[in-house]
CSV table of C-alpha atoms and ligand atoms in Angstrom, one decimal:
chain,number,residue,atom,x,y,z
G,1,UNK,CA,56.5,-4.8,46.8
G,2,UNK,CA,56.7,-2.0,44.5
G,3,UNK,CA,59.1,-4.6,42.4
G,4,UNK,CA,56.7,-7.2,42.3
G,5,UNK,CA,54.0,-4.4,41.0
G,6,UNK,CA,56.6,-3.6,38.4
G,7,UNK,CA,57.2,-7.3,37.2
G,8,UNK,CA,53.4,-7.7,37.0
G,9,UNK,CA,52.9,-4.7,34.8
G,10,UNK,CA,55.7,-6.0,32.6
G,11,UNK,CA,54.4,-9.3,32.2
G,12,UNK,CA,50.9,-8.2,32.0
G,13,UNK,CA,52.0,-5.1,29.2
G,14,UNK,CA,53.9,-8.0,26.9
G,15,UNK,CA,51.1,-10.6,27.1
G,16,UNK,CA,48.7,-8.3,26.1
G,17,UNK,CA,50.7,-6.9,23.4
G,18,UNK,CA,51.4,-10.4,21.7
G,19,UNK,CA,47.9,-11.2,22.2
G,20,UNK,CA,47.2,-12.7,19.0
G,21,UNK,CA,42.9,-13.1,19.7
G,22,UNK,CA,40.3,-11.6,21.7
G,23,UNK,CA,40.0,-14.6,23.5
G,24,UNK,CA,44.0,-14.1,24.5
G,25,UNK,CA,43.2,-10.8,25.8
G,26,UNK,CA,39.9,-11.9,27.6
G,27,UNK,CA,42.6,-14.6,29.5
G,28,UNK,CA,44.9,-11.7,30.1
G,29,UNK,CA,42.1,-9.4,31.8
G,30,UNK,CA,41.0,-12.4,34.1
G,31,UNK,CA,44.8,-13.2,35.1
G,32,UNK,CA,45.6,-9.6,36.1
G,33,UNK,CA,42.4,-7.7,36.6
G,34,UNK,CA,39.9,-10.6,37.4
G,35,UNK,CA,38.6,-11.0,40.9
G,36,UNK,CA,41.2,-13.7,41.3
G,37,UNK,CA,43.9,-11.9,39.7
G,38,UNK,CA,47.2,-10.6,40.4
G,39,UNK,CA,46.7,-7.0,40.8
G,40,UNK,CA,43.2,-7.7,42.4
G,41,UNK,CA,45.2,-10.2,45.0
G,42,UNK,CA,47.7,-7.3,45.7
G,43,UNK,CA,44.7,-4.8,45.9
G,44,UNK,CA,43.9,-6.6,48.7
G,45,UNK,CA,47.0,-6.9,50.7
G,46,UNK,CA,46.8,-2.9,51.0
G,47,UNK,CA,45.0,-3.4,54.2
G,48,UNK,CA,47.8,-5.0,56.3
G,49,UNK,CA,50.5,-2.4,55.2
G,50,UNK,CA,51.4,0.5,57.6
G,51,UNK,CA,50.1,3.7,56.4
G,52,UNK,CA,53.3,5.2,54.8
G,53,UNK,CA,53.6,2.0,52.7
G,54,UNK,CA,50.2,1.9,51.8
G,55,UNK,CA,50.3,5.1,50.3
G,56,UNK,CA,53.0,4.5,47.6
G,57,UNK,CA,52.1,0.8,47.1
G,58,UNK,CA,48.4,2.2,46.3
G,59,UNK,CA,49.6,4.7,43.8
G,60,UNK,CA,51.8,2.2,42.2
G,61,UNK,CA,49.3,-0.6,41.6
G,62,UNK,CA,46.6,2.1,40.4
G,63,UNK,CA,49.2,3.1,37.5
G,64,UNK,CA,49.7,-0.2,36.7
G,65,UNK,CA,46.0,-1.0,36.4
G,66,UNK,CA,45.4,2.0,34.7
G,67,UNK,CA,48.1,1.2,32.1
G,68,UNK,CA,46.8,-2.7,32.0
G,69,UNK,CA,42.9,-1.6,31.4
G,70,UNK,CA,44.3,1.2,28.8
G,71,UNK,CA,45.9,-1.3,26.6
G,72,UNK,CA,43.6,-4.0,26.9
G,73,UNK,CA,41.2,-1.6,25.4
G,74,UNK,CA,43.1,-0.3,22.6
G,75,UNK,CA,44.0,-3.8,21.9
G,76,UNK,CA,40.3,-4.7,21.9
G,77,UNK,CA,39.1,-2.4,19.5
G,78,UNK,CA,42.3,-3.3,17.4
G,79,UNK,CA,41.1,-6.5,17.0
G,80,UNK,CA,37.0,-5.7,16.7
G,81,UNK,CA,38.2,-3.5,13.7
G,82,UNK,CA,40.2,-6.4,12.3
G,83,UNK,CA,37.4,-8.7,12.2
G,84,UNK,CA,35.1,-6.3,10.8
G,85,UNK,CA,37.4,-5.5,8.0
G,86,UNK,CA,37.9,-9.4,7.8
G,87,UNK,CA,33.9,-9.6,7.2
G,88,UNK,CA,33.8,-7.2,4.7
G,89,UNK,CA,36.6,-8.7,2.7
G,90,UNK,CA,34.8,-11.7,2.9
G,91,UNK,CA,31.1,-10.9,2.4
G,92,UNK,CA,31.5,-9.1,-1.2
G,93,UNK,CA,28.4,-7.8,-2.2
G,94,UNK,CA,28.1,-6.8,-6.2
G,95,UNK,CA,25.4,-4.0,-6.2
G,96,UNK,CA,26.1,-3.3,-10.0
G,97,UNK,CA,24.3,-6.9,-10.7
G,98,UNK,CA,21.0,-6.2,-12.1
G,99,UNK,CA,17.9,-6.9,-10.4
G,100,UNK,CA,15.5,-9.6,-11.1
G,101,UNK,CA,13.0,-8.5,-13.3
G,102,UNK,CA,9.2,-8.9,-11.7
G,103,UNK,CA,6.5,-9.0,-14.2
G,104,UNK,CA,3.6,-6.3,-13.3
G,105,UNK,CA,0.2,-7.6,-13.5
G,106,UNK,CA,-2.8,-6.0,-15.1
G,107,UNK,CA,-6.3,-5.6,-15.6
G,108,UNK,CA,-8.0,-7.5,-18.0
G,109,UNK,CA,-9.2,-5.3,-21.1
G,110,UNK,CA,-12.9,-5.7,-19.9
G,111,UNK,CA,-12.9,-5.3,-16.4
G,112,UNK,CA,-10.8,-1.6,-17.7
G,113,UNK,CA,-13.6,-0.9,-19.8
G,114,UNK,CA,-16.2,-2.0,-17.4
G,115,UNK,CA,-14.6,0.0,-14.5
G,116,UNK,CA,-14.5,2.8,-16.6
G,117,UNK,CA,-18.2,2.4,-17.4
G,118,UNK,CA,-19.2,2.0,-13.8
G,119,UNK,CA,-17.3,5.2,-12.9
G,120,UNK,CA,-19.4,7.6,-15.0
G,121,UNK,CA,-22.4,5.9,-13.8
G,122,UNK,CA,-21.4,6.4,-10.0
G,123,UNK,CA,-20.1,9.9,-10.2
G,124,UNK,CA,-23.6,10.7,-11.9
G,125,UNK,CA,-25.6,9.4,-8.7
G,126,UNK,CA,-26.2,5.3,-9.6
G,127,UNK,CA,-25.4,2.6,-6.7
G,128,UNK,CA,-24.1,-1.0,-7.9
G,129,UNK,CA,-26.2,-3.9,-7.8
G,130,UNK,CA,-25.8,-7.6,-8.2
G,131,UNK,CA,-27.8,-10.8,-8.8
G,132,UNK,CA,-26.8,-13.9,-9.5
G,133,UNK,CA,-25.9,-16.1,-12.4
G,134,UNK,CA,-28.0,-19.1,-12.2
G,135,UNK,CA,-31.5,-17.3,-12.7
G,136,UNK,CA,-34.9,-18.4,-12.6
G,137,UNK,CA,-37.4,-17.9,-15.4
G,138,UNK,CA,-38.9,-15.9,-13.2
G,139,UNK,CA,-36.7,-13.3,-13.0
G,140,UNK,CA,-35.1,-13.4,-16.3
G,141,UNK,CA,-38.6,-13.8,-18.5
G,142,UNK,CA,-41.6,-13.4,-16.6
G,143,UNK,CA,-41.5,-10.5,-14.4
G,144,UNK,CA,-39.5,-8.7,-17.6
G,145,UNK,CA,-43.0,-9.0,-19.3
G,146,UNK,CA,-41.7,-11.8,-21.8
G,147,UNK,CA,-44.6,-14.4,-21.1
G,148,UNK,CA,-44.4,-18.2,-21.7
G,149,UNK,CA,-44.8,-19.3,-25.2
G,150,UNK,CA,-44.5,-16.0,-26.0
G,151,UNK,CA,-42.2,-15.3,-29.2
G,152,UNK,CA,-40.3,-12.5,-27.6
G,153,UNK,CA,-38.6,-15.2,-25.8
G,154,UNK,CA,-36.7,-16.0,-28.9
G,155,UNK,CA,-34.8,-12.9,-28.4
G,156,UNK,CA,-32.6,-14.9,-26.1
G,157,UNK,CA,-30.9,-17.8,-26.8
G,158,UNK,CA,-30.9,-19.2,-23.7
G,159,UNK,CA,-28.8,-22.0,-21.9
G,160,UNK,CA,-31.5,-23.8,-20.1
G,161,UNK,CA,-30.5,-25.7,-16.4
G,162,UNK,CA,-33.9,-27.5,-16.4
G,163,UNK,CA,-37.5,-26.6,-16.7
G,164,UNK,CA,-36.8,-23.9,-14.0
G,165,UNK,CA,-33.4,-22.5,-13.8
G,166,UNK,CA,-31.3,-20.8,-16.6
G,167,UNK,CA,-28.2,-19.0,-17.2
G,168,UNK,CA,-29.5,-15.2,-17.1
G,169,UNK,CA,-29.4,-14.4,-20.6
G,170,UNK,CA,-29.2,-10.5,-20.0
G,171,UNK,CA,-28.7,-8.5,-16.9
G,172,UNK,CA,-32.2,-7.2,-16.8
G,173,UNK,CA,-33.4,-9.7,-13.8
G,174,UNK,CA,-31.7,-7.7,-11.5
G,175,UNK,CA,-33.9,-4.9,-12.1
G,176,UNK,CA,-36.6,-6.9,-10.7
G,177,UNK,CA,-34.5,-7.9,-7.7
G,178,UNK,CA,-33.8,-4.6,-6.7
G,179,UNK,CA,-37.4,-3.1,-7.3
G,180,UNK,CA,-38.5,-6.0,-5.1
G,181,UNK,CA,-36.6,-5.1,-2.1
G,182,UNK,CA,-36.7,-1.3,-2.6
G,183,UNK,CA,-38.8,1.8,-3.0
G,184,UNK,CA,-38.4,4.6,-5.6
G,185,UNK,CA,-36.6,6.7,-6.1
G,186,UNK,CA,-33.4,4.3,-7.0
G,187,UNK,CA,-30.8,4.4,-9.6
G,188,UNK,CA,-29.2,1.5,-9.9
G,189,UNK,CA,-26.2,0.1,-12.0
G,190,UNK,CA,-25.8,-3.9,-12.6
G,191,UNK,CA,-22.7,-5.3,-14.5
G,192,UNK,CA,-22.2,-8.2,-14.9
G,193,UNK,CA,-21.6,-11.6,-16.9
G,194,UNK,CA,-24.3,-13.1,-18.6
G,195,UNK,CA,-24.6,-16.3,-21.0
G,196,UNK,CA,-26.3,-17.1,-24.5
G,197,UNK,CA,-26.3,-20.3,-27.2
G,198,UNK,CA,-24.4,-18.3,-29.2
G,199,UNK,CA,-20.7,-18.1,-30.9
G,200,UNK,CA,-18.7,-16.3,-33.6
G,201,UNK,CA,-16.4,-13.6,-33.8
G,202,UNK,CA,-18.6,-11.0,-32.3
G,203,UNK,CA,-20.5,-13.6,-30.2
G,204,UNK,CA,-19.4,-15.3,-27.3
G,205,UNK,CA,-21.5,-17.9,-24.9
G,206,UNK,CA,-20.0,-15.9,-21.8
G,207,UNK,CA,-19.8,-12.2,-22.2
G,208,UNK,CA,-20.5,-9.0,-20.1
G,209,UNK,CA,-23.5,-6.4,-19.5
G,210,UNK,CA,-24.0,-3.5,-17.8
G,211,UNK,CA,-27.6,-2.7,-16.9
G,212,UNK,CA,-29.0,0.5,-15.6
G,213,UNK,CA,-32.4,1.1,-14.0
G,214,UNK,CA,-33.8,4.6,-12.4
G,215,UNK,CA,-37.2,5.2,-11.2
G,216,UNK,CA,-38.4,8.4,-10.0
G,217,UNK,CA,-41.5,10.5,-9.7
G,218,UNK,CA,-42.3,12.5,-13.5
G,219,UNK,CA,-39.3,10.4,-15.3
G,220,UNK,CA,-39.2,11.2,-18.7
G,221,UNK,CA,-37.3,10.0,-22.1
G,222,UNK,CA,-35.5,13.6,-21.9
G,223,UNK,CA,-33.9,12.1,-18.9
G,224,UNK,CA,-33.1,8.9,-20.5
G,225,UNK,CA,-31.9,10.8,-23.4
G,226,UNK,CA,-29.3,13.3,-21.2
G,227,UNK,CA,-28.1,10.7,-19.1
G,228,UNK,CA,-27.3,8.1,-22.1
G,229,UNK,CA,-25.7,10.7,-24.3
G,230,UNK,CA,-23.7,12.1,-21.5
G,231,UNK,CA,-22.3,8.3,-20.9
G,232,UNK,CA,-21.6,7.7,-24.9
G,233,UNK,CA,-19.9,11.1,-25.3
G,234,UNK,CA,-17.4,10.0,-21.9
G,235,UNK,CA,-16.9,6.6,-23.2
G,236,UNK,CA,-16.2,7.4,-27.4
G,237,UNK,CA,-15.7,11.4,-26.9
G,238,UNK,CA,-17.3,14.6,-26.4
G,239,UNK,CA,-17.5,15.2,-30.1
G,240,UNK,CA,-19.2,12.0,-31.3
G,241,UNK,CA,-23.0,12.5,-32.4
G,242,UNK,CA,-25.5,10.1,-30.8
G,243,UNK,CA,-29.0,9.0,-32.2
G,244,UNK,CA,-32.1,7.1,-30.7
G,245,UNK,CA,-34.2,5.1,-32.8
G,246,UNK,CA,-37.3,3.3,-32.2
G,247,UNK,CA,-37.3,-0.1,-31.3
G,248,UNK,CA,-39.1,-3.0,-29.1
G,249,UNK,CA,-38.0,-4.5,-26.0
G,250,UNK,CA,-40.9,-6.0,-23.9
G,251,UNK,CA,-39.8,-5.0,-21.1
G,252,UNK,CA,-40.0,-0.9,-22.4
G,253,UNK,CA,-42.3,1.1,-23.7
G,254,UNK,CA,-41.5,3.0,-25.4
G,255,UNK,CA,-37.9,1.3,-26.3
G,256,UNK,CA,-35.1,2.5,-27.8
G,257,UNK,CA,-31.8,1.9,-29.2
G,258,UNK,CA,-28.8,4.1,-29.3
G,259,UNK,CA,-26.3,4.5,-31.8
G,260,UNK,CA,-22.7,6.7,-32.0
G,261,UNK,CA,-21.0,8.0,-34.5
G,262,UNK,CA,-19.0,5.1,-36.4
G,263,UNK,CA,-15.6,4.9,-34.1
G,264,UNK,CA,-14.0,4.1,-37.4
G,265,UNK,CA,-14.8,6.7,-40.4
G,266,UNK,CA,-16.6,9.3,-38.1
G,267,UNK,CA,-20.0,8.8,-39.7
G,268,UNK,CA,-18.6,8.3,-43.5
G,269,UNK,CA,-19.8,5.2,-43.8
G,270,UNK,CA,-17.2,2.2,-43.4
G,271,UNK,CA,-17.1,-2.0,-43.0
G,272,UNK,CA,-17.3,-1.5,-39.7
G,273,UNK,CA,-20.3,0.6,-39.5
G,274,UNK,CA,-21.9,-1.4,-42.5
G,275,UNK,CA,-21.5,1.9,-44.4
G,276,UNK,CA,-24.2,3.7,-42.5
G,277,UNK,CA,-21.9,5.5,-40.1
G,278,UNK,CA,-23.6,4.5,-37.3
G,279,UNK,CA,-22.5,1.8,-34.3
G,280,UNK,CA,-25.7,0.1,-32.7
G,281,UNK,CA,-24.6,0.7,-29.1
G,282,UNK,CA,-27.4,-0.4,-26.4
G,283,UNK,CA,-31.1,-1.0,-25.5
G,284,UNK,CA,-33.1,1.5,-23.7
G,285,UNK,CA,-36.8,2.6,-22.7
G,286,UNK,CA,-39.1,3.7,-20.5
G,287,UNK,CA,-40.1,0.7,-17.8
G,288,UNK,CA,-43.4,-0.7,-19.0
G,289,UNK,CA,-46.2,-0.2,-16.6
G,290,UNK,CA,-46.6,-4.3,-16.6
G,291,UNK,CA,-42.9,-4.8,-14.9
G,292,UNK,CA,-44.2,-2.2,-12.3
G,293,UNK,CA,-46.9,-4.5,-11.5
G,294,UNK,CA,-44.6,-7.6,-11.0
G,295,UNK,CA,-43.0,-5.8,-8.3
G,296,UNK,CA,-45.8,-3.6,-6.6
G,297,UNK,CA,-45.0,0.2,-7.9
G,298,UNK,CA,-47.4,2.3,-8.8
G,299,UNK,CA,-47.1,3.1,-11.9
G,300,UNK,CA,-49.6,6.1,-12.1
G,301,UNK,CA,-47.4,8.1,-9.5
G,302,UNK,CA,-43.7,6.7,-10.6
G,303,UNK,CA,-42.0,6.5,-13.8
G,304,UNK,CA,-38.5,5.2,-14.6
G,305,UNK,CA,-36.2,4.7,-17.6
G,306,UNK,CA,-33.8,1.1,-18.1
G,307,UNK,CA,-31.2,0.5,-20.3
G,308,UNK,CA,-28.6,-2.4,-20.9
G,309,UNK,CA,-25.7,-2.9,-23.4
G,310,UNK,CA,-22.6,-5.4,-24.2
G,311,UNK,CA,-19.5,-4.3,-22.5
G,312,UNK,CA,-17.1,-6.7,-24.8
G,313,UNK,CA,-19.3,-4.4,-27.8
G,314,UNK,CA,-17.6,-1.4,-26.0
G,315,UNK,CA,-13.9,-2.8,-25.9
G,316,UNK,CA,-14.0,-3.7,-29.4
G,317,UNK,CA,-14.7,-0.5,-30.8
G,318,UNK,CA,-12.5,1.5,-28.1
G,319,UNK,CA,-9.5,-0.7,-28.7
G,320,UNK,CA,-10.3,-1.7,-32.4
G,321,UNK,CA,-10.4,-5.4,-32.1
G,322,UNK,CA,-12.7,-7.3,-34.4
G,323,UNK,CA,-12.5,-11.1,-32.5
G,324,UNK,CA,-14.3,-11.1,-29.2
G,325,UNK,CA,-13.0,-14.4,-28.2
G,326,UNK,CA,-9.5,-13.1,-28.0
G,327,UNK,CA,-11.1,-11.5,-24.7
G,328,UNK,CA,-11.6,-15.2,-23.3
G,329,UNK,CA,-8.2,-16.9,-25.0
G,330,UNK,CA,-6.1,-15.4,-22.2
G,331,UNK,CA,-3.3,-15.1,-24.5
G,332,UNK,CA,-0.6,-12.6,-23.0
G,333,UNK,CA,0.5,-11.3,-26.2
G,334,UNK,CA,-2.9,-10.0,-26.6
G,335,UNK,CA,-3.5,-9.0,-23.0
G,336,UNK,CA,-0.2,-7.2,-22.4
G,337,UNK,CA,-1.2,-4.7,-25.2
G,338,UNK,CA,-3.9,-3.2,-23.0
L,428,LIG,N1,-31.8,-6.7,-21.7
L,428,LIG,C1,-31.5,-6.6,-23.5
L,428,LIG,C2,-30.8,-7.7,-24.1
L,428,LIG,O1,-29.9,-7.8,-23.1
L,428,LIG,C3,-30.5,-5.0,-23.4
L,428,LIG,C4,-31.8,-3.9,-22.7
L,428,LIG,C5,-32.6,-3.5,-23.6
L,428,LIG,C6,-32.1,-3.8,-21.0
L,428,LIG,C7,-33.1,-2.6,-23.2
L,428,LIG,C8,-32.6,-3.1,-21.0
L,428,LIG,C9,-33.6,-2.1,-21.8
L,428,LIG,O2,-33.1,-2.2,-19.6
L,428,LIG,O3,-34.6,-1.3,-21.5
L,428,LIG,O4,-31.0,-7.3,-24.8
């Protein structure tokens, strides 16, 4: 009996030692240790042996089993290490190759400047309001105290859609839309696209404005001056001088235009400021009581100020750009510089 075990053991150890692959080893495992394996069969014989022999035989069987199992485990480990090594050798990964360069997008310079301007007003407590690009004559003109056939309409080269509809020529109609829906006090800005029948180096048929409106009790021209001076110095630099000049807009009374010391010559006089030392930046004024009448506000109780400015103009002055059309051509060589 014990010889039989030794014979199986020798055969098994030789087989496993000479195995050429993992599957050879699996086969050997089945042949010797499987359910119907040679050793398993012998184990079954244990029962029918007399007590004395059973012990010797069982011991021998167990030792053989342990040897075979040990060899199988170590050969399996060898094979899988070999497989891993082969994989490493064949799947070469050269981590010194340069990566693919992915171009990073940027915000358009107009968007950058608009965001900066909005941020300044948001920090002062203004909220953002919006209105449609296609407006009615009522919101764009009538309710802003610009009556039909009145010569003040000529201030805006209007792109009409029909007798009633037009492309808004300024962001001021948003003032009316907000006041129709909200009671004072209120403080809003309305950034957005506007349209005019105009085109040259400083005028584009489509451009952007930022409108502002604040209404409350006891609002004075001093509040307007303080707010706009602070805003302009945030945009152009704290050391810049700001001046308010009397002007005319149908929807404000009194009206003022606001100038900033020239960004190029700092007030000395140059080609950019036409030797005046000043750059015209925005229109503003105290809301005309006629406008309050259109939206049902009591002008005895409330007063307010409004202002409006071109975003392209501010961007051109900040970045030193002399042709507004560059903003709309989308030439990447231009846009990449911001
Ligand atoms: N809407 C004017 C324009 O487009 C700008 C403007 C001037 C807006 C005075 C205002 C204002 O709100 O008070 O030329």
